[in-house]
Short mmCIF file of C-alpha atoms and ligand atoms in Angstrom, two decimals:
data_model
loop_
_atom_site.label_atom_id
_atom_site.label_comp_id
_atom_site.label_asym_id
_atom_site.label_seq_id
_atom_site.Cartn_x
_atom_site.Cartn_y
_atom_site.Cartn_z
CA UNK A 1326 27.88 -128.49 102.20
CA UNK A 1327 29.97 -125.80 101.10
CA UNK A 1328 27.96 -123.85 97.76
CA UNK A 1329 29.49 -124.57 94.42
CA UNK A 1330 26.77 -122.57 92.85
CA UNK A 1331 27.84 -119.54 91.03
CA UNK A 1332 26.44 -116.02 92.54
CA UNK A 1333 23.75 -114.44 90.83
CA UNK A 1334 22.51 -110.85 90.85
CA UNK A 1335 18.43 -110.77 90.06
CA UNK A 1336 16.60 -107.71 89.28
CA UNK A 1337 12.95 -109.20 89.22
CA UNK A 1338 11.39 -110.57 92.05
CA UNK A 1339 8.48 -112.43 89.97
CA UNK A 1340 9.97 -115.08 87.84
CA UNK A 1341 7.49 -117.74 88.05
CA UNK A 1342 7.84 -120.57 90.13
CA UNK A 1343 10.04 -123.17 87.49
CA UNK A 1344 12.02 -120.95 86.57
CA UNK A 1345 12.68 -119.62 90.09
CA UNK A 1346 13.20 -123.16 91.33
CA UNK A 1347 15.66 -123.83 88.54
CA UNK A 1348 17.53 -120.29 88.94
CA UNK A 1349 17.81 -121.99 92.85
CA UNK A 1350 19.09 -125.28 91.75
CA UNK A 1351 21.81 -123.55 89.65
CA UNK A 1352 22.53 -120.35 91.12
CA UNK A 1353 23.15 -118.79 94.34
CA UNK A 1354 20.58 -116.26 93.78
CA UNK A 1355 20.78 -113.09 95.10
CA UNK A 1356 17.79 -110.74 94.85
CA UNK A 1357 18.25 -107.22 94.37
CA UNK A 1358 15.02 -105.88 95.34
CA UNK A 1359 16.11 -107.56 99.14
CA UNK A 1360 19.02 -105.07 99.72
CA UNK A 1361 18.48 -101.97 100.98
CA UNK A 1362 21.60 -100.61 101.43
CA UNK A 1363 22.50 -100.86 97.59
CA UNK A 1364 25.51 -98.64 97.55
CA UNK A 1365 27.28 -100.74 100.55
CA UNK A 1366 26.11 -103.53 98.37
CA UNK A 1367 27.84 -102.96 95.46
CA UNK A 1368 30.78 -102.26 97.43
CA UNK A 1369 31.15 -105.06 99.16
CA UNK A 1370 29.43 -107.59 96.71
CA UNK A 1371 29.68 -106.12 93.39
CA UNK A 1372 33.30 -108.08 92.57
CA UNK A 1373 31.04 -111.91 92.83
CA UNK A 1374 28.77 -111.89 90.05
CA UNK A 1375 29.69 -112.56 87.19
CA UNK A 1376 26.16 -112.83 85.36
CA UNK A 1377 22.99 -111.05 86.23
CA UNK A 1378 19.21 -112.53 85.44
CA UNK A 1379 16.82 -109.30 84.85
CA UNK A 1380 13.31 -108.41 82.64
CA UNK A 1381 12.00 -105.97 80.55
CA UNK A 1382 10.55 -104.08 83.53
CA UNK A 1383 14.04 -103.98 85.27
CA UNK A 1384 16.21 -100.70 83.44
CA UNK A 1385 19.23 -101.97 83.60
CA UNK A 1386 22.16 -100.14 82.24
CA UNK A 1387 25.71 -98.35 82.90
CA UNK A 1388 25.04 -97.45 86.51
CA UNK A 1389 24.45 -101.42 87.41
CA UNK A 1390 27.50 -102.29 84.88
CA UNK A 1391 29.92 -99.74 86.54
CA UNK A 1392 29.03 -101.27 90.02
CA UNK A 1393 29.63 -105.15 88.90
CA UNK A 1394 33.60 -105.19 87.59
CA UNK A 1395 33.54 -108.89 86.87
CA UNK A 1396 30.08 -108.54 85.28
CA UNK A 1397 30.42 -110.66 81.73
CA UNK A 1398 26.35 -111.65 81.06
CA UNK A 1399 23.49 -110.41 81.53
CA UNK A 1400 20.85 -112.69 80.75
CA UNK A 1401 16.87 -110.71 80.31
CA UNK A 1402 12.83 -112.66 80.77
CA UNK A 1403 11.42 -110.95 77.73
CA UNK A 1404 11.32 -110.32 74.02
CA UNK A 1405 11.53 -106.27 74.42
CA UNK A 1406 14.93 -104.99 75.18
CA UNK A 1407 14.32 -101.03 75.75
CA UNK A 1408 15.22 -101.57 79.32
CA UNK A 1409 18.18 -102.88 78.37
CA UNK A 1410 21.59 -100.06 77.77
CA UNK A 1411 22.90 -102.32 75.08
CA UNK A 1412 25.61 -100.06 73.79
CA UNK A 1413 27.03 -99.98 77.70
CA UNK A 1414 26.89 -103.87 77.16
CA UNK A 1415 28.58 -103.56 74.07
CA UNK A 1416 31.19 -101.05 75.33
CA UNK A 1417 31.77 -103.59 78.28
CA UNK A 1418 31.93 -106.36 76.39
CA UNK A 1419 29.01 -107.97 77.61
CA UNK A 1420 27.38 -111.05 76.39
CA UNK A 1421 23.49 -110.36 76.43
CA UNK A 1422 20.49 -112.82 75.97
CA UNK A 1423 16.48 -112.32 75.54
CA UNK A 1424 13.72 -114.64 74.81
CA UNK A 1425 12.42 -114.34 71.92
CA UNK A 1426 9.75 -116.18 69.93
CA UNK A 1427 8.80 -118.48 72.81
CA UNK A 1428 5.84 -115.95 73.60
CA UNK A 1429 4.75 -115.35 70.30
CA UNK A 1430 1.79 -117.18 69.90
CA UNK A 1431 0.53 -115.77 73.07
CA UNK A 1432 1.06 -112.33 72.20
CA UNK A 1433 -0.64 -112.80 69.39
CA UNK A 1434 -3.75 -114.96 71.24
CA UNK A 1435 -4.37 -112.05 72.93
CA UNK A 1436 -4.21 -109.69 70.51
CA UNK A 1437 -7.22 -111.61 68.43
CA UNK A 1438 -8.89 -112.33 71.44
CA UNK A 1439 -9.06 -108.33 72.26
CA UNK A 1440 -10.46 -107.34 68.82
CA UNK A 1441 -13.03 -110.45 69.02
CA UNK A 1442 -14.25 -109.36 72.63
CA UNK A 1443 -14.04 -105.83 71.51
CA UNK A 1444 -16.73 -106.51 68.12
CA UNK A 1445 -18.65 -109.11 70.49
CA UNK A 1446 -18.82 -107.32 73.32
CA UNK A 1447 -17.46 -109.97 75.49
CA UNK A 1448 -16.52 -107.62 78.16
CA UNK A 1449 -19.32 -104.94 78.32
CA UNK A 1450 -21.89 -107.74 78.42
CA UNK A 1451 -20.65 -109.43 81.31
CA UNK A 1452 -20.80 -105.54 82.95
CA UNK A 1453 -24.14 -105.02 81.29
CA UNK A 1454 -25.44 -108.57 82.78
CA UNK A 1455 -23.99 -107.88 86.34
CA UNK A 1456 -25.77 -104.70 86.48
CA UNK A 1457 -28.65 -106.03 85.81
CA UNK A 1458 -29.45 -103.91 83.26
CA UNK A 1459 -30.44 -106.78 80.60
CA UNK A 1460 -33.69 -106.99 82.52
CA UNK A 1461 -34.85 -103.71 80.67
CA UNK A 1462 -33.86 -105.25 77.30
CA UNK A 1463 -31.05 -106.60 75.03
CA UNK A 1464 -27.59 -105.31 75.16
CA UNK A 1465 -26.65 -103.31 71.69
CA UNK A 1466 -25.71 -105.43 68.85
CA UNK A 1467 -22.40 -106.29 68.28
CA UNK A 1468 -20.61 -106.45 65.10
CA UNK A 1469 -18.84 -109.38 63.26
CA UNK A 1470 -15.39 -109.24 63.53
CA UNK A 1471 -14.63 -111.41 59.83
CA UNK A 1472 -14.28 -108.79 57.22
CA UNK A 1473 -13.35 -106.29 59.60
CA UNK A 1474 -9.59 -104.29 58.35
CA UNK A 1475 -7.30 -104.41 60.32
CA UNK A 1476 -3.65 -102.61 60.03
CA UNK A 1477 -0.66 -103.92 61.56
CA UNK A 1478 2.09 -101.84 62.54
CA UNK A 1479 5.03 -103.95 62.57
CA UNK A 1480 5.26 -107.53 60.95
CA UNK A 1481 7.95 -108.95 62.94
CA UNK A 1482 7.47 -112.17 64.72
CA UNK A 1483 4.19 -111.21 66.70
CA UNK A 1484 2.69 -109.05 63.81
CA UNK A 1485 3.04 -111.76 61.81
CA UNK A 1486 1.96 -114.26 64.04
CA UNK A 1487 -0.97 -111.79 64.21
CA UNK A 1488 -1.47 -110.89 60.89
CA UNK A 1489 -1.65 -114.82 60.16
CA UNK A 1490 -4.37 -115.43 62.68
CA UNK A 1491 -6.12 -112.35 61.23
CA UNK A 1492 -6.32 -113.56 58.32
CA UNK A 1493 -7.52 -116.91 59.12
CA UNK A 1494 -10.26 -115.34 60.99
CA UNK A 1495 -11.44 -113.69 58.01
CA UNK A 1496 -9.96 -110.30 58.51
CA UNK A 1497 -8.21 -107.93 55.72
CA UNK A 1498 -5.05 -107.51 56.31
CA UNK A 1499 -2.08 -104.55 55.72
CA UNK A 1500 0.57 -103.47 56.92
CA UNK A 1501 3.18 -101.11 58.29
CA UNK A 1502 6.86 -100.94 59.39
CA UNK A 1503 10.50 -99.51 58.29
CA UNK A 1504 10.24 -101.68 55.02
CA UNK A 1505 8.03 -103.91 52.81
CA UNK A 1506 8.15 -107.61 53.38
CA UNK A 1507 7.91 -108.68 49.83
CA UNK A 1508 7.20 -112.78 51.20
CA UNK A 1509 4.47 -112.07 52.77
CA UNK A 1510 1.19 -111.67 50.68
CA UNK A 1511 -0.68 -108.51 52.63
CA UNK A 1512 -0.50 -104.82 51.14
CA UNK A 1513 2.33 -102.69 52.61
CA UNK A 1514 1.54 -99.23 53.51
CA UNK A 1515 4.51 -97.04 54.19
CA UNK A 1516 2.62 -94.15 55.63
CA UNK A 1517 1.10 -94.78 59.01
CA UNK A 1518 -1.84 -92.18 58.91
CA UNK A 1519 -2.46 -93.80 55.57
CA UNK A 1520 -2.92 -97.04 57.06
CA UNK A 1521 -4.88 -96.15 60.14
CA UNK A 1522 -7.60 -94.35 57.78
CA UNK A 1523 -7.72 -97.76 56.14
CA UNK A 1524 -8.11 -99.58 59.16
CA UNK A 1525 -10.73 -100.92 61.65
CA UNK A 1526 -8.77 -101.87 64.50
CA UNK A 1527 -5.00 -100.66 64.08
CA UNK A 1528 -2.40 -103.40 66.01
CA UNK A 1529 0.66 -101.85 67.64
CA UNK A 1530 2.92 -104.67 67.10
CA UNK A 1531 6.43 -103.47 66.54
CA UNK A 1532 9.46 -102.92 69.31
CA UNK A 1533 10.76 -99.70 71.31
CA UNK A 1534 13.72 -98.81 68.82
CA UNK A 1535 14.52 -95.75 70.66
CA UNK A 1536 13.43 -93.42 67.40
CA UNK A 1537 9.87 -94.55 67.76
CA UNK A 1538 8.16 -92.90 71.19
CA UNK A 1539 4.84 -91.53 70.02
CA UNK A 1540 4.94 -93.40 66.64
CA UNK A 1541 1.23 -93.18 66.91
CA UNK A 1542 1.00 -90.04 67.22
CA UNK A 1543 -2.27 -87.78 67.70
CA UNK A 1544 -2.52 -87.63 63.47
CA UNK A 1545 -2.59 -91.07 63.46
CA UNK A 1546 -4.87 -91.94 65.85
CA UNK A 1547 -7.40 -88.68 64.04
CA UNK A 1548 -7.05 -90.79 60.99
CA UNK A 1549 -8.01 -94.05 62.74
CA UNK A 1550 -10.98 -92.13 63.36
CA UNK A 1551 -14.55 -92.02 65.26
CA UNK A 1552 -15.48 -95.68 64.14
CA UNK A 1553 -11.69 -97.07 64.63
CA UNK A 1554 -9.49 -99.29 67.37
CA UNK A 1555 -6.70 -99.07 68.57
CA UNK A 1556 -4.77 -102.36 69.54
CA UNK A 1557 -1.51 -102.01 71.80
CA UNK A 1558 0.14 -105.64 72.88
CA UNK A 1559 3.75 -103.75 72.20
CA UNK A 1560 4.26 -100.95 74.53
CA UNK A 1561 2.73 -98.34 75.79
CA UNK A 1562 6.06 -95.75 74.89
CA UNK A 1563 4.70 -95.77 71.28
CA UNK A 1564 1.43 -94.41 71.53
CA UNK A 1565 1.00 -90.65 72.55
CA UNK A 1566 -1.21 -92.04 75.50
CA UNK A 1567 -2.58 -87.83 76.36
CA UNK A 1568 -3.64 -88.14 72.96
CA UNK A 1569 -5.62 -91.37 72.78
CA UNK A 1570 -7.12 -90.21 76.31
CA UNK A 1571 -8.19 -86.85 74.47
CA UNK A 1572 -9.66 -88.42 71.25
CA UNK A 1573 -11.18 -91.01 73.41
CA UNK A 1574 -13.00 -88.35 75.51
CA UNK A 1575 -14.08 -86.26 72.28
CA UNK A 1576 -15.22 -89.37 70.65
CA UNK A 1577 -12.98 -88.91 67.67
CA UNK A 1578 -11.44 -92.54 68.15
CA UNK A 1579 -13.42 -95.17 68.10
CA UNK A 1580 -11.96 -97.02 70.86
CA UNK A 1581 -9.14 -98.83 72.45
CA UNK A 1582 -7.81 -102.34 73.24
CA UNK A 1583 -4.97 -101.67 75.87
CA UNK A 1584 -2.46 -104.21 77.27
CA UNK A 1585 0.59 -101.86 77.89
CA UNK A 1586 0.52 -98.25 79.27
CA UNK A 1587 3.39 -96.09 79.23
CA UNK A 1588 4.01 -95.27 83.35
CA UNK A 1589 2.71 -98.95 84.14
CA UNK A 1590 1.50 -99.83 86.63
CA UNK A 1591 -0.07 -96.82 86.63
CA UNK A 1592 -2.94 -96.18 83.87
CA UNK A 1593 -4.56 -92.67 83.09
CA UNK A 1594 -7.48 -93.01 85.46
CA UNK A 1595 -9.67 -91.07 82.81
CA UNK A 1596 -9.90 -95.00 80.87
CA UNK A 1597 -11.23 -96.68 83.62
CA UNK A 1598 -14.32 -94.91 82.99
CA UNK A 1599 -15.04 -95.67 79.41
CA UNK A 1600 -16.72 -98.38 77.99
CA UNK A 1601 -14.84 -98.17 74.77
CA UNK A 1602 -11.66 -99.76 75.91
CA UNK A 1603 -10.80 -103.03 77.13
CA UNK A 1604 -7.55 -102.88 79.69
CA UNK A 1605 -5.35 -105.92 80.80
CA UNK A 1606 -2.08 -105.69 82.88
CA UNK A 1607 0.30 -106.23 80.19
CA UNK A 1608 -0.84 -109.98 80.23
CA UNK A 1609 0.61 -110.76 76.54
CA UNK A 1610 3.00 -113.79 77.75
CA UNK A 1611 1.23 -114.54 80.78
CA UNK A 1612 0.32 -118.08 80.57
CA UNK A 1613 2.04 -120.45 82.89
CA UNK A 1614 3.29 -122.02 79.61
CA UNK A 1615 4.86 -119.28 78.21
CA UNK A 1616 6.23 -117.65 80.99
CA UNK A 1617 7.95 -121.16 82.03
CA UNK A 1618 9.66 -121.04 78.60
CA UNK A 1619 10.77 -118.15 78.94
CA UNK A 1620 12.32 -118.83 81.81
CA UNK A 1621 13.82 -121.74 80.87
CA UNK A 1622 15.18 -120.38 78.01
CA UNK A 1623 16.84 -117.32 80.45
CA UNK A 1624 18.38 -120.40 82.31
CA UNK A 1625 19.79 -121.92 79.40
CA UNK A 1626 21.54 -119.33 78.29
CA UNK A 1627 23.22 -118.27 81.98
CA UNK A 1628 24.16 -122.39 82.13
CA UNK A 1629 25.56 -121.84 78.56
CA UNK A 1630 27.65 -118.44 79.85
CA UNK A 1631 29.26 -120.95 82.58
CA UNK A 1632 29.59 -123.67 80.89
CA UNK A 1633 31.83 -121.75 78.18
CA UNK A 1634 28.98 -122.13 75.38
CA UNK A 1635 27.22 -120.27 72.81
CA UNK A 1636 24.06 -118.67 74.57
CA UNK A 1637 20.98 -120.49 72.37
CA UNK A 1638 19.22 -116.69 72.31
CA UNK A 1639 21.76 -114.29 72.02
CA UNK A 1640 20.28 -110.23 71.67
CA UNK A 1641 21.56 -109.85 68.07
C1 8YV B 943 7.51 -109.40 79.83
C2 8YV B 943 7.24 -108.44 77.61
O1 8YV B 943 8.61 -110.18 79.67
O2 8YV B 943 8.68 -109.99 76.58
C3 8YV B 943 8.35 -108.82 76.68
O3 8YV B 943 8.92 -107.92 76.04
O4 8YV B 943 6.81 -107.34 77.61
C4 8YV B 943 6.69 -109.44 78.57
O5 8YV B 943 6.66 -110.71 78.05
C5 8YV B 943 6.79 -109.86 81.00
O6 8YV B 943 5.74 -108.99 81.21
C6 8YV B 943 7.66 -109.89 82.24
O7 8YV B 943 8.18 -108.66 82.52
#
């Protein structure tokens, strides 16, 4: 049977299984991480694809581009696009697609679930119960999480998505970002440091724009302060991560919820320690739900590319 199915170039070896099965059914899929001899590669291969299939982990930019001269789509797993060189796209002409708002909800889940195990202590009782250490006496009180504030940085579609579940867990909400969002019915604070000294737990919620590395800076998290939180379900590029370490260590920030780092996989190895911090592997969309609609989104839009269509989730 000779294969119909257009080449296509894949820079992420860990789509999950639908998706990969349906990337198969359409595509002859080639995976980058495979070749070793990349520059031969190109040179030989380069002029087939047409469209490309990467994630938010995969940088992909000019030096990929430059390499693929028939190259019209690239088509990313994921709501962030920092990895992304969009103006190279641009310049190129490139058509580009995400997927957006299908992990949303998750995000958010996670988020809430973090600040409820955090005031619980969901996690450091199941240490403090394998340890056996609850045979000398009760684990310290937690504290109730309704009432608690919490400041969002960031109301787009997961800091809302948070902010809503906040609230409905009887949280006080604010919040921070490049403008006010008059529709919605929380307090805007313009001034970050402002916010985080009004804040119990503060949520990093808002996207790598490529002006806002360190964002929460070391002022920010001082004014968080000693009995504060720090949330991070965005990415770890917007936190000055030496920082939080630092205030962790002197105990002049409360604590820290962490689901992105900023070299992962790697995480500072002085967190692992603490019991003040609750760590995930940037888990935010990883249900087997989500990540199959995100998937399945990514493969709608490459059959739309082919098929001479508007892509349903074009990067705007
Ligand atoms: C990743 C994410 O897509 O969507 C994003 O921006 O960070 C995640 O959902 C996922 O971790 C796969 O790389």
């Amino acid at each position: 049977m000779s294969d119909s199915r257009p080449p296509l170039l894949a820079f992420w070896s860990f789509y999950p299984a639908p998706t990969r099965a349906a990337l198969e059914e359409h595509f002859e899929v080639v995976d980058f991480a495979q070749i070793e001899d990349r520059d031969a590669f190109f040179t030989e291969h380069g002029a087939r694809f047409r469209a490309l299939a990467t994630s938010v982990v995969a940088p992909t930019g000019e030096d990929i581009f430059s390499r693929l001269p028939n190259l019209e789509m690239v088509a990313s797993f994921g709501v962030g696009l920092e990895h992304l060189d969009l103006a190279a796209a641009s310049a190129r002409g490139l058509q580009v697609s995400y997927t957006p708002d299908v992990l949303t909800d998750d995000v958010a889940d996670l988020a809430l679930l973090m600040m409820e195990s955090h005031a619980r202590g969901l996690v450091s009782g199941d240490r403090f119960l394998r340890s056996g250490a609850w045979a000398k006496g009760p684990m310290p009180l937690g504290m109730r999480l309704s009432g608690r504030r919490i400041g969002i940085l960031g109301l787009g579609r997961i800091g809302l998505a948070i902010a809503r579940r906040a609230q409905a867990r009887g949280m006080r909400v604010s919040y921070s970002g490049p403008r006010e969002k008059p529709a919605h019915p929380w307090p805007f604070v313009a001034d970050l440091e402002a916010l985080a000294s009004s804040s119990d737990y503060l949520v990093v919620a808002c996207s790598v724009t490529g002006d806002n590395e360190h964002i929460v800076s070391r002022e920010v998290l001082r004014s968080l302060g000693s009995e504060g939180v720090l949330v991070n379900i965005a990415r770890g590029a917007l936190v000055d991560e030496e920082a939080l370490v630092e205030l962790l260590q002197a105990g002049a920030l409360g604590g820290a919820l962490l689901d992105v780092f900023t070299h992962e996989p790697q995480v500072p190895a002085a967190l692992l320690g603490m019991d003040n911090v609750i760590l995930t592997p940037h888990i935010g969309s990883a249900t087997a739900e989500t990540r199959a609609a995100m998937g399945e989104l990514m493969v709608q839009n490459l059959l739309a590319f082919f098929a001479g269509e508007p892509l349903p989730s074009p990067v705007p």
